[in-house]
Coordinates of C-alpha atoms in Angstrom, one line a residue:
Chain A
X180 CA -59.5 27.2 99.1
X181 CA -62.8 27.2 101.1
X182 CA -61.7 26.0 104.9
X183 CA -65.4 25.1 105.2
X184 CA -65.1 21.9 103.2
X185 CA -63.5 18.8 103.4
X186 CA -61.0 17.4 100.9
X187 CA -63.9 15.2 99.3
X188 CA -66.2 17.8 99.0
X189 CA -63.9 19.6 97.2
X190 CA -63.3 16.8 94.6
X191 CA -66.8 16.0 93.9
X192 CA -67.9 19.5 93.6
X193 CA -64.6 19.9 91.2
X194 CA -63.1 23.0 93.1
X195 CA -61.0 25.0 90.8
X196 CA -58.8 26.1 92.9
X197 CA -57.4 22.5 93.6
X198 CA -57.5 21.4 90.7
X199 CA -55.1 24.1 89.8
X200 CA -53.2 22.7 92.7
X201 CA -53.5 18.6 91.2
X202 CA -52.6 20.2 87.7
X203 CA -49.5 22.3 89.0
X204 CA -48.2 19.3 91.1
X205 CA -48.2 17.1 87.7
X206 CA -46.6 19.5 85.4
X207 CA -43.9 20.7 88.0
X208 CA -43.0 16.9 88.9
X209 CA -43.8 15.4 85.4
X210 CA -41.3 18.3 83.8
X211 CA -38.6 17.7 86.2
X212 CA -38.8 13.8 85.9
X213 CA -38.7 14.3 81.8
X214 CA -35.8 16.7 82.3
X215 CA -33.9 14.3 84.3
X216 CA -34.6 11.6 81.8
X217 CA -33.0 13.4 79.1
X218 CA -30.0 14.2 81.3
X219 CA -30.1 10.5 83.4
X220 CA -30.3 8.1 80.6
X221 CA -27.7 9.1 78.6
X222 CA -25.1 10.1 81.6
X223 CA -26.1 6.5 83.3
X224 CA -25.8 4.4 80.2
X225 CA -22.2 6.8 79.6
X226 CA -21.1 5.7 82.7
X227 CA -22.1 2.0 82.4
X228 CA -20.6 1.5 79.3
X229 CA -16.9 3.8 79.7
X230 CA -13.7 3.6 81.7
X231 CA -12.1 6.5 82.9
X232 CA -9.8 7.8 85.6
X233 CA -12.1 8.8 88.6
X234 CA -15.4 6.9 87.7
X235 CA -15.9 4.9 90.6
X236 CA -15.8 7.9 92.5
X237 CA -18.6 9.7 89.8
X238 CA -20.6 6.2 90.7
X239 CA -19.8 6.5 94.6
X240 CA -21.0 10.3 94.1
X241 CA -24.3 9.4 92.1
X242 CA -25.6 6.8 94.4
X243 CA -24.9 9.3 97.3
X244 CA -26.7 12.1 95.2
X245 CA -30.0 10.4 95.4
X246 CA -30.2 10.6 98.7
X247 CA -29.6 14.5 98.7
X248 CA -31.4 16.5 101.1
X249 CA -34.5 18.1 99.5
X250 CA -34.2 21.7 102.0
X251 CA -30.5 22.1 100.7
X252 CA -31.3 21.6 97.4
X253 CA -33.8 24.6 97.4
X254 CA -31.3 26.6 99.6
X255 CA -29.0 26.1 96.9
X256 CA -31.3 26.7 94.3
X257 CA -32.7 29.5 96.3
X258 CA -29.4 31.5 96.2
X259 CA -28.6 31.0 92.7
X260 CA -31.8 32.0 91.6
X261 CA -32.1 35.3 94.3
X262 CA -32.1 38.4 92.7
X263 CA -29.0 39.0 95.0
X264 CA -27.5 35.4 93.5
X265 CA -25.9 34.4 90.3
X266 CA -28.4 33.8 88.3
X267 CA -31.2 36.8 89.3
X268 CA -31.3 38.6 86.1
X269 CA -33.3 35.7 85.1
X270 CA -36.3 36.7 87.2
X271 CA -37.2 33.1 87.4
X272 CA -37.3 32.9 91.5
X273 CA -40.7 31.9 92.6
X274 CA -42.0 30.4 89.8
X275 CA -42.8 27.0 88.7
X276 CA -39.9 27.3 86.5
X277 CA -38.0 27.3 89.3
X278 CA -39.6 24.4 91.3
X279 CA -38.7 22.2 88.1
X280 CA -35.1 23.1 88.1
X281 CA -34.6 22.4 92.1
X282 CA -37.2 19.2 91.5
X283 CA -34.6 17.9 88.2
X284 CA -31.9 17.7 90.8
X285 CA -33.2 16.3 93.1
X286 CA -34.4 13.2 90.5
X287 CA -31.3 13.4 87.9
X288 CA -29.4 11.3 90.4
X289 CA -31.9 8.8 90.9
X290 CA -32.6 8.3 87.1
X291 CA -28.8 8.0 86.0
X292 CA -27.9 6.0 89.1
X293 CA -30.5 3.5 88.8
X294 CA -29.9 3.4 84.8
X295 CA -26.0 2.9 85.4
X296 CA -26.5 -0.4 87.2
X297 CA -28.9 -1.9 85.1
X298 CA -27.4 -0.9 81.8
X299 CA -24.2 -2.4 83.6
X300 CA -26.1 -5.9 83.9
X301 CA -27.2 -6.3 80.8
X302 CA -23.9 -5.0 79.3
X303 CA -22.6 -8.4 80.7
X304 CA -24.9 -10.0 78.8
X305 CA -24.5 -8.6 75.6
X306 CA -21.2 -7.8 75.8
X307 CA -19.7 -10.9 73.2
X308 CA -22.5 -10.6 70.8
X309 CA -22.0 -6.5 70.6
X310 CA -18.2 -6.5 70.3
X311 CA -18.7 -9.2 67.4
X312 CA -21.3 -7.3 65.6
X313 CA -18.6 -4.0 65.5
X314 CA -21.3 -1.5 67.3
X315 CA -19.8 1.5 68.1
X316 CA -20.4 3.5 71.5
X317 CA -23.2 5.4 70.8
X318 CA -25.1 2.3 69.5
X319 CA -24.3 0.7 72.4
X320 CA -25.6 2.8 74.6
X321 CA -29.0 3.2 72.4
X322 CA -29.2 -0.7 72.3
X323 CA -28.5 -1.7 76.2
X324 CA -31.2 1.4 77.2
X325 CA -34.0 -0.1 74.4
X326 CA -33.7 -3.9 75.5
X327 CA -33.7 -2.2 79.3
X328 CA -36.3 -0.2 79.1
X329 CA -38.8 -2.2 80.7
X330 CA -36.4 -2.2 83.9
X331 CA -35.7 1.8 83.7
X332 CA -39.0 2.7 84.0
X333 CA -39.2 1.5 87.3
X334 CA -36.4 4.4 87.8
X335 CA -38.6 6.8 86.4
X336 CA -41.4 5.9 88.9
X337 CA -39.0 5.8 91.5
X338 CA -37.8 9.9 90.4
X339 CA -41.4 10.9 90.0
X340 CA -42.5 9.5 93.6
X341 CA -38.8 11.7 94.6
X342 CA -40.6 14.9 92.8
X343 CA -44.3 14.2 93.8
X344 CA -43.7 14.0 97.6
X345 CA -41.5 16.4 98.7
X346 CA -42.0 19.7 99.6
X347 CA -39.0 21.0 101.2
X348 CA -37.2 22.4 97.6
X349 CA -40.4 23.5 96.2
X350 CA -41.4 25.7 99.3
X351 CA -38.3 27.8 99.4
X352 CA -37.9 28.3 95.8
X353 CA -41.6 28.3 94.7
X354 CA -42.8 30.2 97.6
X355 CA -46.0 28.4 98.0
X356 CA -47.9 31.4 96.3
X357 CA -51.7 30.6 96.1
X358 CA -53.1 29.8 92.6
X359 CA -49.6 30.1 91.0
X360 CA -46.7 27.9 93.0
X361 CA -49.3 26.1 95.3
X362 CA -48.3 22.0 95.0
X363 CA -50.1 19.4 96.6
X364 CA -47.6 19.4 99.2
X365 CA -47.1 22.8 100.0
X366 CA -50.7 23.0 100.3
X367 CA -51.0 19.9 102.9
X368 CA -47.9 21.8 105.2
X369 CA -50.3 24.9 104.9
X370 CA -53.6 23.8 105.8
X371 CA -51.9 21.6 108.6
X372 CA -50.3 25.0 110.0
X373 CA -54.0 26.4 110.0
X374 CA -55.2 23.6 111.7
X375 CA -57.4 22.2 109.0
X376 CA -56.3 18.8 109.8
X377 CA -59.4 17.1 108.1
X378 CA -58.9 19.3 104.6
X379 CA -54.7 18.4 105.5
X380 CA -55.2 14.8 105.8
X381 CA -57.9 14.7 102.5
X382 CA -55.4 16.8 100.9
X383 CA -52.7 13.9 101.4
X384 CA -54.9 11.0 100.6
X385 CA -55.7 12.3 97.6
X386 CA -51.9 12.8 96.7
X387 CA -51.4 9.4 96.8
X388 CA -54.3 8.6 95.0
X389 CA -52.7 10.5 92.4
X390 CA -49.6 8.7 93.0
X391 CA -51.0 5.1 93.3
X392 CA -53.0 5.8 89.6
X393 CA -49.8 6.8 87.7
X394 CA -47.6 3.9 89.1
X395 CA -50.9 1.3 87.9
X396 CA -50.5 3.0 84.6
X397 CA -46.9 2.7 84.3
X398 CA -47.6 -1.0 85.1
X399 CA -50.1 -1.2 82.4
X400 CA -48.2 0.6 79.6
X401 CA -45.1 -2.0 80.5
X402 CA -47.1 -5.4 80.6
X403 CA -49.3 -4.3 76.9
X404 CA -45.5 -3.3 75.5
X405 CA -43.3 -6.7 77.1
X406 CA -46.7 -8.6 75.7
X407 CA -46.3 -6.8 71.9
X408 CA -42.9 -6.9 72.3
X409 CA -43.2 -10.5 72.8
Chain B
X266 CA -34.7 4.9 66.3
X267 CA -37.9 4.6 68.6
X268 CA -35.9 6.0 71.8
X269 CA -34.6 8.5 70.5
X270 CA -38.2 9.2 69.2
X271 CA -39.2 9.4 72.8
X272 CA -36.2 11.5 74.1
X273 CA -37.4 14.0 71.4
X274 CA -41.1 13.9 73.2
X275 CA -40.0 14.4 76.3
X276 CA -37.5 17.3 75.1
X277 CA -40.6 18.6 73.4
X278 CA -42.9 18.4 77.4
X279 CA -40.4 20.2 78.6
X280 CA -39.7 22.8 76.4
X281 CA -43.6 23.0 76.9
X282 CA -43.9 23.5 80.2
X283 CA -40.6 26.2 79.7
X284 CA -42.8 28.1 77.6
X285 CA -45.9 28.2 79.6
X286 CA -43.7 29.0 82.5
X287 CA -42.1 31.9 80.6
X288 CA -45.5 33.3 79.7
X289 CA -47.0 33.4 82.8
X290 CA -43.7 35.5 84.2
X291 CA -44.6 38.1 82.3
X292 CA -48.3 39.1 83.8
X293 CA -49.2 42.4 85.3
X294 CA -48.1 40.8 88.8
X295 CA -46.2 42.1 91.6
X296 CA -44.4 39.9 94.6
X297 CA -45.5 40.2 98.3
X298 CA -43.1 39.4 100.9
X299 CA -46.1 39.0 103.9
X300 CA -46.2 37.5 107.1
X301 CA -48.1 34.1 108.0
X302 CA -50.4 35.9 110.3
X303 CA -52.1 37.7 107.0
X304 CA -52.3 34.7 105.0
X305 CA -53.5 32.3 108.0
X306 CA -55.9 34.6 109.0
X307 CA -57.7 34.9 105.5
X308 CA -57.1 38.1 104.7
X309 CA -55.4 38.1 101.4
X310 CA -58.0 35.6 100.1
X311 CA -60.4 37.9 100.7
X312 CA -58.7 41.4 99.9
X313 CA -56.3 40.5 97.3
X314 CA -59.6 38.9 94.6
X315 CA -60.9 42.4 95.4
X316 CA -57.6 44.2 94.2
X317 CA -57.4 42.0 90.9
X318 CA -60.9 42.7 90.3
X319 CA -59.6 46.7 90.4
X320 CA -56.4 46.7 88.6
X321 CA -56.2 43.7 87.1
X322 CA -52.9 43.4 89.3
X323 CA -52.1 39.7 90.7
X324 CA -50.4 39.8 93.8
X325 CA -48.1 37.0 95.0
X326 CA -47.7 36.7 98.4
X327 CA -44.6 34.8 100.2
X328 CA -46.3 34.2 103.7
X329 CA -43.2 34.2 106.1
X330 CA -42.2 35.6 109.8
X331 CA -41.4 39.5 109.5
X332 CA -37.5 38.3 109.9
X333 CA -37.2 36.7 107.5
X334 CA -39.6 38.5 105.1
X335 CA -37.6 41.7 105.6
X336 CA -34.5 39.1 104.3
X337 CA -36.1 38.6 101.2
X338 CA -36.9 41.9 100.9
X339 CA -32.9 42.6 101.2
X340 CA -32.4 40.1 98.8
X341 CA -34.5 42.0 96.3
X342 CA -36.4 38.9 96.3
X343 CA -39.7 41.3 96.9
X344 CA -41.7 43.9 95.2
X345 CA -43.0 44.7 98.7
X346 CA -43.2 44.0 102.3
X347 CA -46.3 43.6 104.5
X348 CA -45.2 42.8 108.0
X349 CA -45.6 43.7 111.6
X350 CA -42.8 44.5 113.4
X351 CA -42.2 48.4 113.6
X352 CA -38.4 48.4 115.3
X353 CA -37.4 46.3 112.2
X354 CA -39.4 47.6 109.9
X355 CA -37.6 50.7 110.2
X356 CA -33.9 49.4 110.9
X357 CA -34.8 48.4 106.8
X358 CA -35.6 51.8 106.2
X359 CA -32.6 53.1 107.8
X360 CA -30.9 50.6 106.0
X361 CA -31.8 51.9 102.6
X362 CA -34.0 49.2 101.8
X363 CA -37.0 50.7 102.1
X364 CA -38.6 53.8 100.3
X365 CA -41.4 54.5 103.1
X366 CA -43.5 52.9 105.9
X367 CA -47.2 53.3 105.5
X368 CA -49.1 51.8 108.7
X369 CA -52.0 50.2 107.1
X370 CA -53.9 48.4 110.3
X371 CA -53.7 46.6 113.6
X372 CA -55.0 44.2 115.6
X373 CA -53.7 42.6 118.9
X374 CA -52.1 40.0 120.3
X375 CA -53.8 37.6 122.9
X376 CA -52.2 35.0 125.3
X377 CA -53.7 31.7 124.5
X378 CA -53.5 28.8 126.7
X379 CA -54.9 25.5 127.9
X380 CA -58.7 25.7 129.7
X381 CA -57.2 24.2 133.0
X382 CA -55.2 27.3 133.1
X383 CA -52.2 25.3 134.6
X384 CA -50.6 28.5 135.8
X385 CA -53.5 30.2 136.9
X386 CA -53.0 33.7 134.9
X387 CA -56.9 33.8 133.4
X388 CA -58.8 36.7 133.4
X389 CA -55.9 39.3 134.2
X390 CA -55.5 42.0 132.0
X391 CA -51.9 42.4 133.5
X392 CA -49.7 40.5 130.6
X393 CA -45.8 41.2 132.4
X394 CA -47.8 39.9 135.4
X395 CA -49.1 36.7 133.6
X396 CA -45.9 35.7 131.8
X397 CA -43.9 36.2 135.0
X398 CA -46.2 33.9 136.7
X399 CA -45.6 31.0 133.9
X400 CA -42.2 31.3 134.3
X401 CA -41.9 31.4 138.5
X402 CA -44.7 28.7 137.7
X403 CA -42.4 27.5 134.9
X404 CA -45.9 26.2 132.6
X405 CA -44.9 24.9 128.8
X406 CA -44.9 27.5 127.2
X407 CA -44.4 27.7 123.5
X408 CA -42.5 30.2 121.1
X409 CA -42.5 30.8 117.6
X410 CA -38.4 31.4 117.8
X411 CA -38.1 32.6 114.2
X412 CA -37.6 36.6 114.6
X413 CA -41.4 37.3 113.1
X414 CA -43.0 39.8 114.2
X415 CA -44.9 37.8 116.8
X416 CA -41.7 36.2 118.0
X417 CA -40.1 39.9 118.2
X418 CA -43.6 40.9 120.6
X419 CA -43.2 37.8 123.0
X420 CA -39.2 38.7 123.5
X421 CA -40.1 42.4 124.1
X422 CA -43.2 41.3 126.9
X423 CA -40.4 38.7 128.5
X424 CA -38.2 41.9 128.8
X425 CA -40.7 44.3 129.9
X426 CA -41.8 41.5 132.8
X427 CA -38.1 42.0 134.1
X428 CA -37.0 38.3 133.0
X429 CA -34.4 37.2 131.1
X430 CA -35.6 35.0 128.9
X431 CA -32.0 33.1 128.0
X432 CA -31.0 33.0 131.6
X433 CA -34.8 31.4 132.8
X434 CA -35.6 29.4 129.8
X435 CA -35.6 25.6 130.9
X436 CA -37.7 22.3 129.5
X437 CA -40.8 24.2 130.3
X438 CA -39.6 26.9 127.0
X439 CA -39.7 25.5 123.8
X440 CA -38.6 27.3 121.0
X441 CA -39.7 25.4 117.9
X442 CA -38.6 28.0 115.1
X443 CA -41.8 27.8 113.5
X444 CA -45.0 29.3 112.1
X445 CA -48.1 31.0 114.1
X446 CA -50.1 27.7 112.7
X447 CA -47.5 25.5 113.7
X448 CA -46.8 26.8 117.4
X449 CA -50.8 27.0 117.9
X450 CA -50.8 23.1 117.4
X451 CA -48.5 22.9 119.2
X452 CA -49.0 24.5 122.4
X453 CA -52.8 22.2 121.8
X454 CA -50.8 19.0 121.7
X455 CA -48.7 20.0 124.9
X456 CA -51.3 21.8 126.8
X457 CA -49.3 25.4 126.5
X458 CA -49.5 28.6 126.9
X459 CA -48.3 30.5 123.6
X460 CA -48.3 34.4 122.0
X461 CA -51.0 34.4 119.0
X462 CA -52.2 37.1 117.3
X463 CA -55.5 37.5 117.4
X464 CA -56.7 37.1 113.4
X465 CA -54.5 33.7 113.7
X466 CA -56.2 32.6 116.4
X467 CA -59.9 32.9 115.0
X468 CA -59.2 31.6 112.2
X469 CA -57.4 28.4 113.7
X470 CA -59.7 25.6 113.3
X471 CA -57.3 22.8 116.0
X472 CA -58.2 24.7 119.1
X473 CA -58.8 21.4 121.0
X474 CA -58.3 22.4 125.1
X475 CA -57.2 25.6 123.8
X476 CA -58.6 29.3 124.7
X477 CA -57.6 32.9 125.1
X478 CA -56.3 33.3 128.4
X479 CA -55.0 37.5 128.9
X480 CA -56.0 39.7 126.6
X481 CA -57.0 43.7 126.4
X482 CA -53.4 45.1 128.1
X483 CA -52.3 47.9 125.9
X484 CA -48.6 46.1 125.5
X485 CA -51.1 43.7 123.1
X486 CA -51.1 46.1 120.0
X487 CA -50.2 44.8 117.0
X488 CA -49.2 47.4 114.0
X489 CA -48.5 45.9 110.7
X490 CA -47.4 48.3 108.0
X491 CA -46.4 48.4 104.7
X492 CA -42.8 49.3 102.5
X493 CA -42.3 49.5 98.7
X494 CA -38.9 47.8 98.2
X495 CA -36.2 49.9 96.9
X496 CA -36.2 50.3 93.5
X497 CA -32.9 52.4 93.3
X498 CA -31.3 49.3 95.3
X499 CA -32.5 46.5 93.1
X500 CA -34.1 48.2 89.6
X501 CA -36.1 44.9 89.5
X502 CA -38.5 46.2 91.7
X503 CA -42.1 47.0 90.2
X504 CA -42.2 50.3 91.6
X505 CA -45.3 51.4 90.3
X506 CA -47.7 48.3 90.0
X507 CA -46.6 47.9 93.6
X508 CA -47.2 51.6 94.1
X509 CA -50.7 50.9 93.5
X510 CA -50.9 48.1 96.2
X511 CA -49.9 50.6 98.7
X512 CA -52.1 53.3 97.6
X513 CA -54.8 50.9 97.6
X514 CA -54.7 49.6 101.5
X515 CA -54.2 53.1 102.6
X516 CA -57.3 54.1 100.5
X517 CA -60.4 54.9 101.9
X518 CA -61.7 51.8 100.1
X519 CA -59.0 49.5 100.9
X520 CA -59.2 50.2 104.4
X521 CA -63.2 49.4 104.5
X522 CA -62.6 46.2 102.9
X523 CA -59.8 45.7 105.7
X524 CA -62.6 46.6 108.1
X525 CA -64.9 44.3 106.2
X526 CA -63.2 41.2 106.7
X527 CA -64.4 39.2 109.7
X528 CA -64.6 35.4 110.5
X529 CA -67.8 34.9 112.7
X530 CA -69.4 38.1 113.2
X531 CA -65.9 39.0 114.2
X532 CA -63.6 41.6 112.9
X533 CA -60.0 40.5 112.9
X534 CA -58.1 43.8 111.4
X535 CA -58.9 47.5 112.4
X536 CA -57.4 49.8 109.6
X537 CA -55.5 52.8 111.1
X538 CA -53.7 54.1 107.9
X539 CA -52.3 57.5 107.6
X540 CA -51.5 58.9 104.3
X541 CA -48.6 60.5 105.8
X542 CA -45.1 57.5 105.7
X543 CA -43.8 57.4 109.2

């Protein structure tokens, strides 16, 4: 990116090279967040609506979990991924493959922890009506999370501000490679290290511009649905 | 059931995003483990577009101390390494890591420190002298503490000025295990003196009460140099597409494009490659 310019300059002129940065950030965070709801939905609701030995500890663990720390995350990830670790004949070690793996992690807990308790709440209320309509588990669980849904996408928003704003996973295990693992983030710590503090600052403001649109959208998409839905 | 509708889109994103991911791993593209003083400075921006434009080869470049670059290397993490710290440059090729070392340019390091010149070293050319001054004087002074190559420089000055550096380091010594970048702002906010190299330094836009200080004493060069990773060690290694890297900086034409780069009328690398691995 030019150092020349300022963050503004660069958005009116429509620099390519940060757009390539806006678009990266989005599908990185938006893959991770869409992982994690395939994995955090279903494992919340789970442990809402079942009673087994050791689940309080599971919920203990999952609350902790979403307050993991992002660097050990992409240590850990780092390893496993290394060509030295576990998993190195995948060849998948800086990319943005990667950055969406250690990113899921980091939001899975946050989506199933947040969807436990409020499937939990609203399990009390259904609970008579359910038991005397016969519904088995799995419709259980499909109910509670549909009649919830308006709540659980505050839990999304809450896992993609997680994925959006950090940089500590996604700068060890994407590398912070211009034009190809280059996030938002990433980009602000490097432009603050060269002591482009104007373009570092833009850089950030424009993040949570970013940030602020998709949250007013999120809001908009649940006020038209809870209107249709009546 | 409309959910699971929606499950089945977002499976489908991400099974998307897999794919593109997956294609993109598989380009002519090679993985640089570099230092922060060449990406700082600007010169990959400049050389590497150059290079694609050639071979159609990308090059990815990890910008990280020399320590640590030389880990990834060992990891098998890299294609190549680009660094600029002989000694540990060639413990890795004693280590077997390492096919051969190419020099490929220098450029030197300069004391930087606040105008007021708290210590009072400006304008020698002596640099033992000045850094035994900041420490009898004991002046904030600022170190990169990570084992890059710049980090490696400063311990081997502290040495050559006969001090010993863990017995005198107090308050006035702070080790911040960072970045060239990061120690440059630094030393600005805390009125410092701090080891830079010189292409960092010109291209660092946060000077504020900054300026060079001691510069010009031969004990200043900077050598960075270049390894293929090796490919008998970790067969993962693009030996030949990073082969053509190398072959490409010690070129005739890479090295005029090396000379070629400058940030205010001012050249920041001087190309000194032999063809010949040391």
């Amino acid at each position: 990116m030019p150092d020349s310019l300022d963050a503004w300059q660069l958005i009116i002129t429509g620099d390519a090279a940060l757009y390539t940065i806006v678009r990266l950030s989005l599908a990185v965070s938006l893959s991770a967040v869409a992982i994690a709801v395939v994995v955090g939905l279903p494992l919340g609701a789970m442990l809402a609506l079942t009673r087994f030995r050791g689940r309080t500890a599971l919920i203990v663990l999952l609350n902790c979990f979403m307050g993991l720390p992002p660097v050990v995350v992409g240590l850990t990830v780092f390893l496993l991924l290394s060509r030295s670790g576990p998993l190195g004949v995948l060849g998948i070690l800086f990319t943005p493959l990667a950055m969406i793996i250690a990113q899921a992690l980091l939001v899975v807990p946050i989506i199933a922890a947040l969807t436990r308790q409020t499937v939990e709440d609203l399990w009390r209320e259904y609970r008579d009506e359910l038991t005397a309509l016969n519904v088995g588990p799995a419709g259980r669980m499909a109910t509670l999370l549909w009649d919830s849904r308006f709540s659980l996408i505050t839990a999304l928003l809450a896992g993609f501000g997680r994925a959006a704003a950090e940089v500590g996973t996604v700068m060890i295990v994407g590398g912070n490679i211009d034009g190809f693992t280059r996030t938002m983030t990433t980009a602000i710590a490097l432009e603050t290290s060269k002591g482009n503090l104007p373009l570092a600052m833009g850089l950030g403001l424009l993040l949570i511009a970013l940030i602020l649109v998709i949250n007013g959208a999120a809001w908009a998409v649940r006020a038209w649905s809870e209107e249709k839905a009546g | 059931m409309l959910n699971r509708r929606l499950f089945s889109a977002l499976a489908a994103v991400a099974l998307l995003s897999f794919g593109s991911v997956a294609a993109i791993a598989q380009d002519r593209s090679i993985v640089v483990a570099s230092t922060t003083s060449t990406q700082d400075s600007g010169l990959f921006d400049y050389l590497l577009p150059i290079f694609k434009a050639k071979t159609g080869i990308d090059v990815k470049v990890i910008a990280q101390g020399t320590g640590q670059a030389l880990d990834m290397a060992r990891r098998g993490d890299a294609d190549l390494v680009f660094v600029h710290a002989k000694e540990q440059e060639l413990k890795f090729l004693e280590e077997g890591f390492g096919v051969k070392r190419f020099d490929v340019m220098y450029n030197d390091f300069v004391l930087i420190g606040p105008k007021r010149d708290p210590a009072g070293v400006k304008g020698t050319t002596d640099i033992t002298a000045a850094f035994d001054t900041i420490r009898i004087k004991k002046a904030p002074f600022v170190s990169r503490g990570d084992k890059s190559g710049t980090n490696s420089a400063e311990l081997k000055l502290w040495k050559e000025s006969g001090v010993d550096i863990d017995m005198a380091k107090g308050a006035w010594y702070r080790d911040i295990g960072q970045g060239m970048g990061a120690a440059l702002n630094t030393a600005g906010a805390m009125n410092a003196y701090v080891l830079s190299d010189r292409g960092t330094w010109l291209s660092f836009k946060n000077r504020g009460d900054l300026e060079i200080v001691v510069e010009g004493d031969k004990r200043l060069f900077n050598q960075y140099g270049v390894m293929l990773v090796n490919p008998e060690k970790f067969p993962t290694v693009k030996a030949d597409l990073g082969q053509s890297f190398i072959d490409y900086l010690v070129s005739a034409e890479g090295q005029k494009a090396i000379a070629n780069y400058q940030i205010d009328g001012q050249q920041l690398f001087f190309p000194n490659a032999s063809r010949d691995p040391s």
